[in-house]
PDB file of C-alpha atoms in Angstrom:
ATOM      1  CA  VAL U   1      72.487 147.429  96.702  1.00 53.00           C
ATOM      2  CA  ARG U   2      76.012 147.351  98.123  1.00 68.00           C
ATOM      3  CA  ALA U   3      75.549 143.732  99.203  1.00 71.00           C
ATOM      4  CA  GLN U   4      74.314 142.847  95.715  1.00 68.00           C
ATOM      5  CA  ASN U   5      77.320 144.553  94.125  1.00 73.00           C
ATOM      6  CA  ALA U   6      79.660 142.662  96.449  1.00 78.00           C
ATOM      7  CA  LEU U   7      78.036 139.358  95.478  1.00 72.00           C
ATOM      8  CA  GLN U   8      78.316 140.212  91.782  1.00 74.00           C
ATOM      9  CA  GLN U   9      82.005 141.004  92.268  1.00 75.00           C
ATOM     10  CA  GLU U  10      82.599 137.687  94.047  1.00 76.00           C
ATOM     11  CA  LEU U  11      80.716 135.779  91.355  1.00 72.00           C
ATOM     12  CA  GLY U  12      82.721 137.470  88.602  1.00 75.00           C
ATOM     13  CA  THR U  13      85.971 136.595  90.381  1.00 79.00           C
ATOM     14  CA  LEU U  14      84.984 132.939  90.761  1.00 72.00           C
ATOM     15  CA  LEU U  15      83.983 132.711  87.093  1.00 72.00           C
ATOM     16  CA  ALA U  16      87.007 134.745  85.873  1.00 74.00           C
ATOM     17  CA  GLU U  17      84.555 136.952  84.003  1.00 70.00           C
ATOM     18  CA  GLN U  18      85.291 140.624  83.325  1.00 70.00           C
ATOM     19  CA  ARG U  19      81.740 141.484  82.327  1.00 71.00           C
ATOM     20  CA  THR U  20      79.016 142.155  84.848  1.00 69.00           C
ATOM     21  CA  VAL U  21      77.671 138.874  86.179  1.00 63.00           C
ATOM     22  CA  SER U  22      74.136 138.578  87.506  1.00 63.00           C
ATOM     23  CA  PHE U  23      71.886 135.691  88.428  1.00 60.00           C
ATOM     24  CA  ALA U  24      68.562 135.323  86.626  1.00 64.00           C
ATOM     25  CA  PRO U  25      66.609 132.596  88.451  1.00 58.00           C
ATOM     26  CA  GLN U  26      63.894 130.628  86.740  1.00 60.00           C
ATOM     27  CA  ALA U  27      60.513 129.955  88.296  1.00 54.00           C
ATOM     28  CA  ALA U  28      61.550 126.433  89.268  1.00 55.00           C
ATOM     29  CA  ASP U  29      64.583 127.808  91.108  1.00 53.00           C
ATOM     30  CA  LEU U  30      62.332 129.796  93.419  1.00 52.00           C
ATOM     31  CA  THR U  31      60.235 126.872  94.616  1.00 56.00           C
ATOM     32  CA  ALA U  32      60.297 127.363  98.349  1.00 61.00           C
ATOM     33  CA  ILE U  33      59.592 123.896  99.746  1.00 68.00           C
ATOM     34  CA  ARG U  34      61.593 121.038  98.271  1.00 73.00           C
ATOM     35  CA  PRO U  35      61.429 117.460  99.509  1.00 72.00           C
ATOM     36  CA  LEU U  36      64.634 116.257 101.115  1.00 75.00           C
ATOM     37  CA  PRO U  37      66.184 113.506  98.958  1.00 69.00           C
ATOM     38  CA  MET U  38      67.540 111.413 101.846  1.00 71.00           C
ATOM     39  CA  ASP U  39      67.727 111.143 105.628  1.00 80.00           C
ATOM     40  CA  THR U  40      70.485 112.330 107.948  1.00 82.00           C
ATOM     41  CA  ALA U  41      72.515 109.109 107.885  1.00 86.00           C
ATOM     42  CA  ALA U  42      72.455 108.957 104.090  1.00 86.00           C
ATOM     43  CA  LEU U  43      73.478 112.610 103.825  1.00 87.00           C
ATOM     44  CA  VAL U  44      76.400 112.026 106.183  1.00 88.00           C
ATOM     45  CA  ARG U  45      77.551 109.007 104.161  1.00 88.00           C
ATOM     46  CA  THR U  46      77.311 111.045 100.976  1.00 87.00           C
ATOM     47  CA  ALA U  47      79.366 113.833 102.495  1.00 88.00           C
ATOM     48  CA  MET U  48      82.051 111.378 103.627  1.00 89.00           C
ATOM     49  CA  ASN U  49      82.349 110.072 100.073  1.00 88.00           C
ATOM     50  CA  GLN U  50      82.215 113.451  98.347  1.00 87.00           C
ATOM     51  CA  ARG U  51      83.960 116.021 100.524  1.00 88.00           C
ATOM     52  CA  PRO U  52      87.620 116.430  99.447  1.00 87.00           C
ATOM     53  CA  ARG U  53      88.808 117.402 102.928  1.00 88.00           C
ATOM     54  CA  VAL U  54      87.614 114.103 104.373  1.00 90.00           C
ATOM     55  CA  GLN U  55      89.133 112.081 101.542  1.00 89.00           C
ATOM     56  CA  ALA U  56      92.447 113.947 101.759  1.00 90.00           C
ATOM     57  CA  ALA U  57      92.724 113.487 105.517  1.00 91.00           C
ATOM     58  CA  ALA U  58      91.944 109.764 105.232  1.00 90.00           C
ATOM     59  CA  ALA U  59      94.492 109.303 102.442  1.00 91.00           C
ATOM     60  CA  TYR U  60      97.161 111.133 104.455  1.00 90.00           C
ATOM     61  CA  ALA U  61      96.475 108.966 107.513  1.00 91.00           C
ATOM     62  CA  GLU U  62      96.746 105.817 105.400  1.00 91.00           C
ATOM     63  CA  ALA U  63     100.050 107.021 103.931  1.00 91.00           C
ATOM     64  CA  GLN U  64     101.461 107.602 107.408  1.00 91.00           C
ATOM     65  CA  GLU U  65     100.431 104.093 108.471  1.00 91.00           C
ATOM     66  CA  ILE U  66     102.362 102.741 105.499  1.00 90.00           C
ATOM     67  CA  GLY U  67     105.322 104.824 106.648  1.00 88.00           C
ATOM     68  CA  VAL U  68     105.218 103.186 110.086  1.00 87.00           C
ATOM     69  CA  ARG U  69     105.245  99.721 108.543  1.00 86.00           C
ATOM     70  CA  TYR U  70     108.152 100.743 106.323  1.00 81.00           C
ATOM     71  CA  GLU U  71     110.250 102.026 109.240  1.00 79.00           C
ATOM     72  CA  ARG U  72     109.557  98.849 111.205  1.00 78.00           C
ATOM     73  CA  ARG U  73     110.642  96.748 108.269  1.00 76.00           C
ATOM     74  CA  ILE U  74     113.933  98.637 108.030  1.00 73.00           C
ATOM     75  CA  ALA U  75     114.680  97.672 111.641  1.00 66.00           C
ATOM     76  CA  ARG U  76     114.735  93.983 110.696  1.00 65.00           C
ATOM     77  CA  PRO U  77     118.076  92.397 109.678  1.00 63.00           C
ATOM     78  CA  ASP U  78     118.827  92.397 105.964  1.00 63.00           C
ATOM     79  CA  LEU U  79     119.770  88.986 104.579  1.00 66.00           C
ATOM     80  CA  LEU U  80     122.669  89.147 102.136  1.00 71.00           C
ATOM     81  CA  LEU U  81     123.359  86.386  99.622  1.00 72.00           C
ATOM     82  CA  GLY U  82     126.325  86.167  97.286  1.00 75.00           C
ATOM     83  CA  ALA U  83     128.508  83.828  95.283  1.00 76.00           C
ATOM     84  CA  THR U  84     132.332  83.596  95.012  1.00 75.00           C
ATOM     85  CA  TYR U  85     134.526  82.005  92.353  1.00 70.00           C
ATOM     86  CA  ASP U  86     138.349  81.878  92.406  1.00 71.00           C
ATOM     87  CA  GLN U  87     140.203  79.932  89.752  1.00 70.00           C
ATOM     88  CA  ASN U  88     143.569  80.038  91.602  1.00 68.00           C
ATOM     89  CA  SER U  89     142.416  79.924  95.185  1.00 66.00           C
ATOM     90  CA  ASN U  90     144.885  79.144  97.966  1.00 65.00           C
ATOM     91  CA  TYR U  91     142.381  76.596  99.235  1.00 65.00           C
ATOM     92  CA  VAL U  92     141.539  74.680  96.091  1.00 68.00           C
ATOM     93  CA  HIS U  93     141.617  75.470  92.415  1.00 73.00           C
ATOM     94  CA  ASN U  94     138.406  76.628  90.830  1.00 73.00           C
ATOM     95  CA  TYR U  95     136.961  77.471  94.207  1.00 71.00           C
ATOM     96  CA  THR U  96     133.231  78.194  94.220  1.00 77.00           C
ATOM     97  CA  GLY U  97     131.594  79.463  97.379  1.00 72.00           C
ATOM     98  CA  LEU U  98     128.306  80.866  98.698  1.00 74.00           C
ATOM     99  CA  ASN U  99     128.230  83.923 100.935  1.00 75.00           C
ATOM    100  CA  VAL U 100     125.430  84.397 103.457  1.00 70.00           C
ATOM    101  CA  GLY U 101     125.247  87.337 105.827  1.00 67.00           C
ATOM    102  CA  PHE U 102     122.870  89.554 107.747  1.00 63.00           C
ATOM    103  CA  SER U 103     123.141  92.703 109.854  1.00 63.00           C
ATOM    104  CA  LEU U 104     122.720  92.698 113.613  1.00 60.00           C
ATOM    105  CA  PRO U 105     120.826  95.862 114.693  1.00 58.00           C
ATOM    106  CA  LEU U 106     121.712  95.402 118.352  1.00 54.00           C
ATOM    107  CA  PHE U 107     121.823  99.087 119.361  1.00 55.00           C
ATOM    108  CA  ASP U 108     119.767 101.403 117.147  1.00 57.00           C
ATOM    109  CA  ARG U 109     117.192  99.129 115.446  1.00 63.00           C
ATOM    110  CA  ASN U 110     115.737 102.273 113.856  1.00 65.00           C
ATOM    111  CA  GLN U 111     113.791 103.015 117.045  1.00 75.00           C
ATOM    112  CA  GLY U 112     113.905 106.789 116.633  1.00 77.00           C
ATOM    113  CA  ARG U 113     112.490 106.807 113.101  1.00 79.00           C
ATOM    114  CA  VAL U 114     109.844 104.235 114.055  1.00 80.00           C
ATOM    115  CA  ALA U 115     108.715 106.349 117.017  1.00 84.00           C
ATOM    116  CA  ARG U 116     108.610 109.503 114.883  1.00 87.00           C
ATOM    117  CA  ALA U 117     106.632 107.735 112.151  1.00 86.00           C
ATOM    118  CA  ARG U 118     104.214 106.330 114.737  1.00 87.00           C
ATOM    119  CA  ALA U 119     103.655 109.799 116.230  1.00 91.00           C
ATOM    120  CA  THR U 120     103.031 111.263 112.771  1.00 89.00           C
ATOM    121  CA  ALA U 121     100.567 108.475 111.996  1.00 90.00           C
ATOM    122  CA  GLU U 122      98.672 109.071 115.235  1.00 91.00           C
ATOM    123  CA  GLN U 123      98.482 112.773 114.474  1.00 91.00           C
ATOM    124  CA  ALA U 124      97.212 112.057 110.959  1.00 90.00           C
ATOM    125  CA  ARG U 125      94.636 109.612 112.332  1.00 92.00           C
ATOM    126  CA  ALA U 126      93.405 112.217 114.822  1.00 92.00           C
ATOM    127  CA  ARG U 127      93.179 114.809 112.062  1.00 91.00           C
ATOM    128  CA  SER U 128      91.180 112.404 109.881  1.00 90.00           C
ATOM    129  CA  GLN U 129      88.784 111.728 112.759  1.00 90.00           C
ATOM    130  CA  MET U 130      88.412 115.464 113.388  1.00 90.00           C
ATOM    131  CA  GLU U 131      87.632 116.151 109.717  1.00 90.00           C
ATOM    132  CA  THR U 132      85.052 113.348 109.733  1.00 90.00           C
ATOM    133  CA  ALA U 133      83.390 114.706 112.869  1.00 90.00           C
ATOM    134  CA  THR U 134      83.439 118.260 111.499  1.00 90.00           C
ATOM    135  CA  VAL U 135      81.755 117.301 108.247  1.00 90.00           C
ATOM    136  CA  ARG U 136      79.194 115.160 110.093  1.00 89.00           C
ATOM    137  CA  HIS U 137      78.244 118.098 112.342  1.00 90.00           C
ATOM    138  CA  GLU U 138      78.107 120.453 109.343  1.00 90.00           C
ATOM    139  CA  VAL U 139      75.638 118.155 107.586  1.00 90.00           C
ATOM    140  CA  GLN U 140      73.524 117.731 110.709  1.00 89.00           C
ATOM    141  CA  ARG U 141      73.415 121.489 111.353  1.00 90.00           C
ATOM    142  CA  ALA U 142      72.569 122.311 107.724  1.00 90.00           C
ATOM    143  CA  LEU U 143      69.803 119.716 107.707  1.00 89.00           C
ATOM    144  CA  ARG U 144      68.336 121.101 110.944  1.00 89.00           C
ATOM    145  CA  ASP U 145      68.401 124.604 109.447  1.00 90.00           C
ATOM    146  CA  VAL U 146      66.489 123.392 106.396  1.00 89.00           C
ATOM    147  CA  GLN U 147      63.904 121.575 108.487  1.00 87.00           C
ATOM    148  CA  VAL U 148      63.341 124.534 110.832  1.00 88.00           C
ATOM    149  CA  LEU U 149      63.024 127.042 107.983  1.00 89.00           C
ATOM    150  CA  GLN U 150      60.693 124.716 106.091  1.00 86.00           C
ATOM    151  CA  GLU U 151      58.422 124.493 109.131  1.00 85.00           C
ATOM    152  CA  GLN U 152      58.470 128.281 109.564  1.00 84.00           C
ATOM    153  CA  TYR U 153      57.757 128.893 105.900  1.00 83.00           C
ATOM    154  CA  THR U 154      54.949 126.349 105.781  1.00 81.00           C
ATOM    155  CA  SER U 155      53.262 127.722 108.899  1.00 78.00           C
ATOM    156  CA  THR U 156      53.636 131.336 107.753  1.00 75.00           C
ATOM    157  CA  THR U 157      52.859 131.289 104.047  1.00 63.00           C
ATOM    158  CA  ASP U 158      49.558 129.413 104.012  1.00 63.00           C
ATOM    159  CA  GLY U 159      47.700 132.082 102.026  1.00 64.00           C
ATOM    160  CA  PHE U 160      49.662 134.833 103.801  1.00 63.00           C
ATOM    161  CA  ALA U 161      51.200 136.280 100.641  1.00 64.00           C
ATOM    162  CA  GLU U 162      47.801 136.569  98.962  1.00 69.00           C
ATOM    163  CA  GLN U 163      46.389 138.223 102.079  1.00 72.00           C
ATOM    164  CA  LEU U 164      49.193 140.776 102.049  1.00 70.00           C
ATOM    165  CA  ASP U 165      48.526 141.602  98.392  1.00 73.00           C
ATOM    166  CA  MET U 166      44.816 142.037  99.111  1.00 76.00           C
ATOM    167  CA  LEU U 167      45.608 144.176 102.157  1.00 75.00           C
ATOM    168  CA  SER U 168      47.965 146.491 100.281  1.00 76.00           C
ATOM    169  CA  GLY U 169      45.405 146.905  97.493  1.00 78.00           C
ATOM    170  CA  SER U 170      42.661 147.597 100.033  1.00 79.00           C
ATOM    171  CA  LEU U 171      44.783 150.227 101.766  1.00 76.00           C
ATOM    172  CA  ILE U 172      45.388 152.046  98.516  1.00 78.00           C
ATOM    173  CA  ASP U 173      41.693 151.949  97.600  1.00 80.00           C
ATOM    174  CA  ASN U 174      40.616 153.248 101.013  1.00 74.00           C
ATOM    175  CA  TYR U 175      43.192 156.040 100.900  1.00 72.00           C
ATOM    176  CA  ILE U 176      42.009 157.094  97.443  1.00 81.00           C
ATOM    177  CA  LYS U 177      38.428 157.099  98.751  1.00 78.00           C
ATOM    178  CA  SER U 178      39.581 159.224 101.727  1.00 79.00           C
ATOM    179  CA  ASN U 179      38.575 156.525 104.195  1.00 77.00           C
ATOM    180  CA  LEU U 180      42.093 156.699 105.660  1.00 72.00           C
ATOM    181  CA  SER U 181      44.133 159.708 106.598  1.00 79.00           C
ATOM    182  CA  LEU U 182      47.700 160.065 105.320  1.00 78.00           C
ATOM    183  CA  VAL U 183      49.128 159.151 108.737  1.00 79.00           C
ATOM    184  CA  GLU U 184      46.926 156.061 109.007  1.00 76.00           C
ATOM    185  CA  PHE U 185      47.703 155.018 105.450  1.00 71.00           C
ATOM    186  CA  THR U 186      51.465 155.461 105.934  1.00 79.00           C
ATOM    187  CA  ASP U 187      51.494 153.553 109.193  1.00 78.00           C
ATOM    188  CA  LEU U 188      49.441 150.634 107.858  1.00 76.00           C
ATOM    189  CA  PHE U 189      51.284 150.507 104.549  1.00 72.00           C
ATOM    190  CA  GLU U 190      54.658 150.427 106.302  1.00 79.00           C
ATOM    191  CA  SER U 191      53.449 147.521 108.439  1.00 80.00           C
ATOM    192  CA  CYS U 192      52.274 145.709 105.338  1.00 74.00           C
ATOM    193  CA  ASN U 193      55.610 146.281 103.580  1.00 78.00           C
ATOM    194  CA  ALA U 194      57.489 145.081 106.654  1.00 80.00           C
ATOM    195  CA  SER U 195      55.500 141.842 106.557  1.00 79.00           C
ATOM    196  CA  ILE U 196      56.241 141.389 102.851  1.00 78.00           C
ATOM    197  CA  ILE U 197      59.964 141.981 103.444  1.00 80.00           C
ATOM    198  CA  ALA U 198      59.974 139.495 106.331  1.00 82.00           C
ATOM    199  CA  LEU U 199      58.278 136.887 104.133  1.00 82.00           C
ATOM    200  CA  ASN U 200      60.773 137.418 101.312  1.00 81.00           C
ATOM    201  CA  THR U 201      63.648 137.230 103.804  1.00 86.00           C
ATOM    202  CA  LEU U 202      62.335 133.926 105.138  1.00 87.00           C
ATOM    203  CA  GLU U 203      62.129 132.518 101.617  1.00 85.00           C
ATOM    204  CA  ALA U 204      65.667 133.737 100.851  1.00 87.00           C
ATOM    205  CA  ASP U 205      66.957 132.143 104.055  1.00 90.00           C
ATOM    206  CA  LEU U 206      65.330 128.878 103.043  1.00 89.00           C
ATOM    207  CA  GLN U 207      66.973 128.975  99.606  1.00 87.00           C
ATOM    208  CA  ASN U 208      70.342 129.661 101.240  1.00 89.00           C
ATOM    209  CA  ALA U 209      69.774 126.724 103.587  1.00 89.00           C
ATOM    210  CA  TYR U 210      69.180 124.437 100.601  1.00 88.00           C
ATOM    211  CA  GLU U 211      72.431 125.606  99.019  1.00 88.00           C
ATOM    212  CA  GLU U 212      74.332 125.173 102.283  1.00 90.00           C
ATOM    213  CA  LEU U 213      73.052 121.615 102.636  1.00 90.00           C
ATOM    214  CA  GLU U 214      74.216 120.832  99.111  1.00 87.00           C
ATOM    215  CA  PHE U 215      77.629 122.333  99.833  1.00 88.00           C
ATOM    216  CA  VAL U 216      78.303 120.447 103.062  1.00 89.00           C
ATOM    217  CA  SER U 217      77.046 117.159 101.581  1.00 88.00           C
ATOM    218  CA  GLY U 218      79.243 117.572  98.515  1.00 84.00           C
ATOM    219  CA  GLN U 219      76.709 117.046  95.749  1.00 83.00           C
ATOM    220  CA  ARG U 220      73.592 118.389  94.075  1.00 83.00           C
ATOM    221  CA  LEU U 221      70.550 117.243  96.056  1.00 80.00           C
ATOM    222  CA  PHE U 222      67.642 119.235  94.611  1.00 74.00           C
ATOM    223  CA  ASP U 223      66.460 119.329  91.020  1.00 66.00           C
ATOM    224  CA  ARG U 224      66.780 122.659  89.291  1.00 54.00           C
TER     225      ARG U 224
END
């Protein structure tokens, strides 16, 4: 109950809702086994195109590369062009001339700023590569979790839920008919309830795995 209240509080905060927020799933939402819409490589490509952290890191790395090119361009000499006109020049009257000049960066050549920009670009490139690798591993791990839980659920629930319902009903009938003592009934019924709880936990873990796969891939993958 405390965990459910904490989840309701978090959901209300995310939705900026002051009223009590609860989730009422439909029957289709509770379908345990859902076919995966694409393979691992396609999921990774989707995540690279959809995850904001990957896109932001790549854009920052590209901006730093542009900064390196800019600093290198500053180090090149600037060509200066100009025109001169003097009506009463000491050389000739109505003198018209063309000025051409350029700087000679013999000492500095902007080497310090170029080196700093290059270091920043390398750091940004490494960060972009790290974000890409992180997202790729997140997708691969989430997909493995889904596949493992699907296999467990498929191997466990083949008629198992119906058998548990029949068993619990049979225990109650036999206890009413005094075929089981109170101790026997309690022990068997607790074992039956533990199996039901384990089955429900497995199904909940599988639903969480589906949601995690959708989150790390950056888009809705399963129909709801």
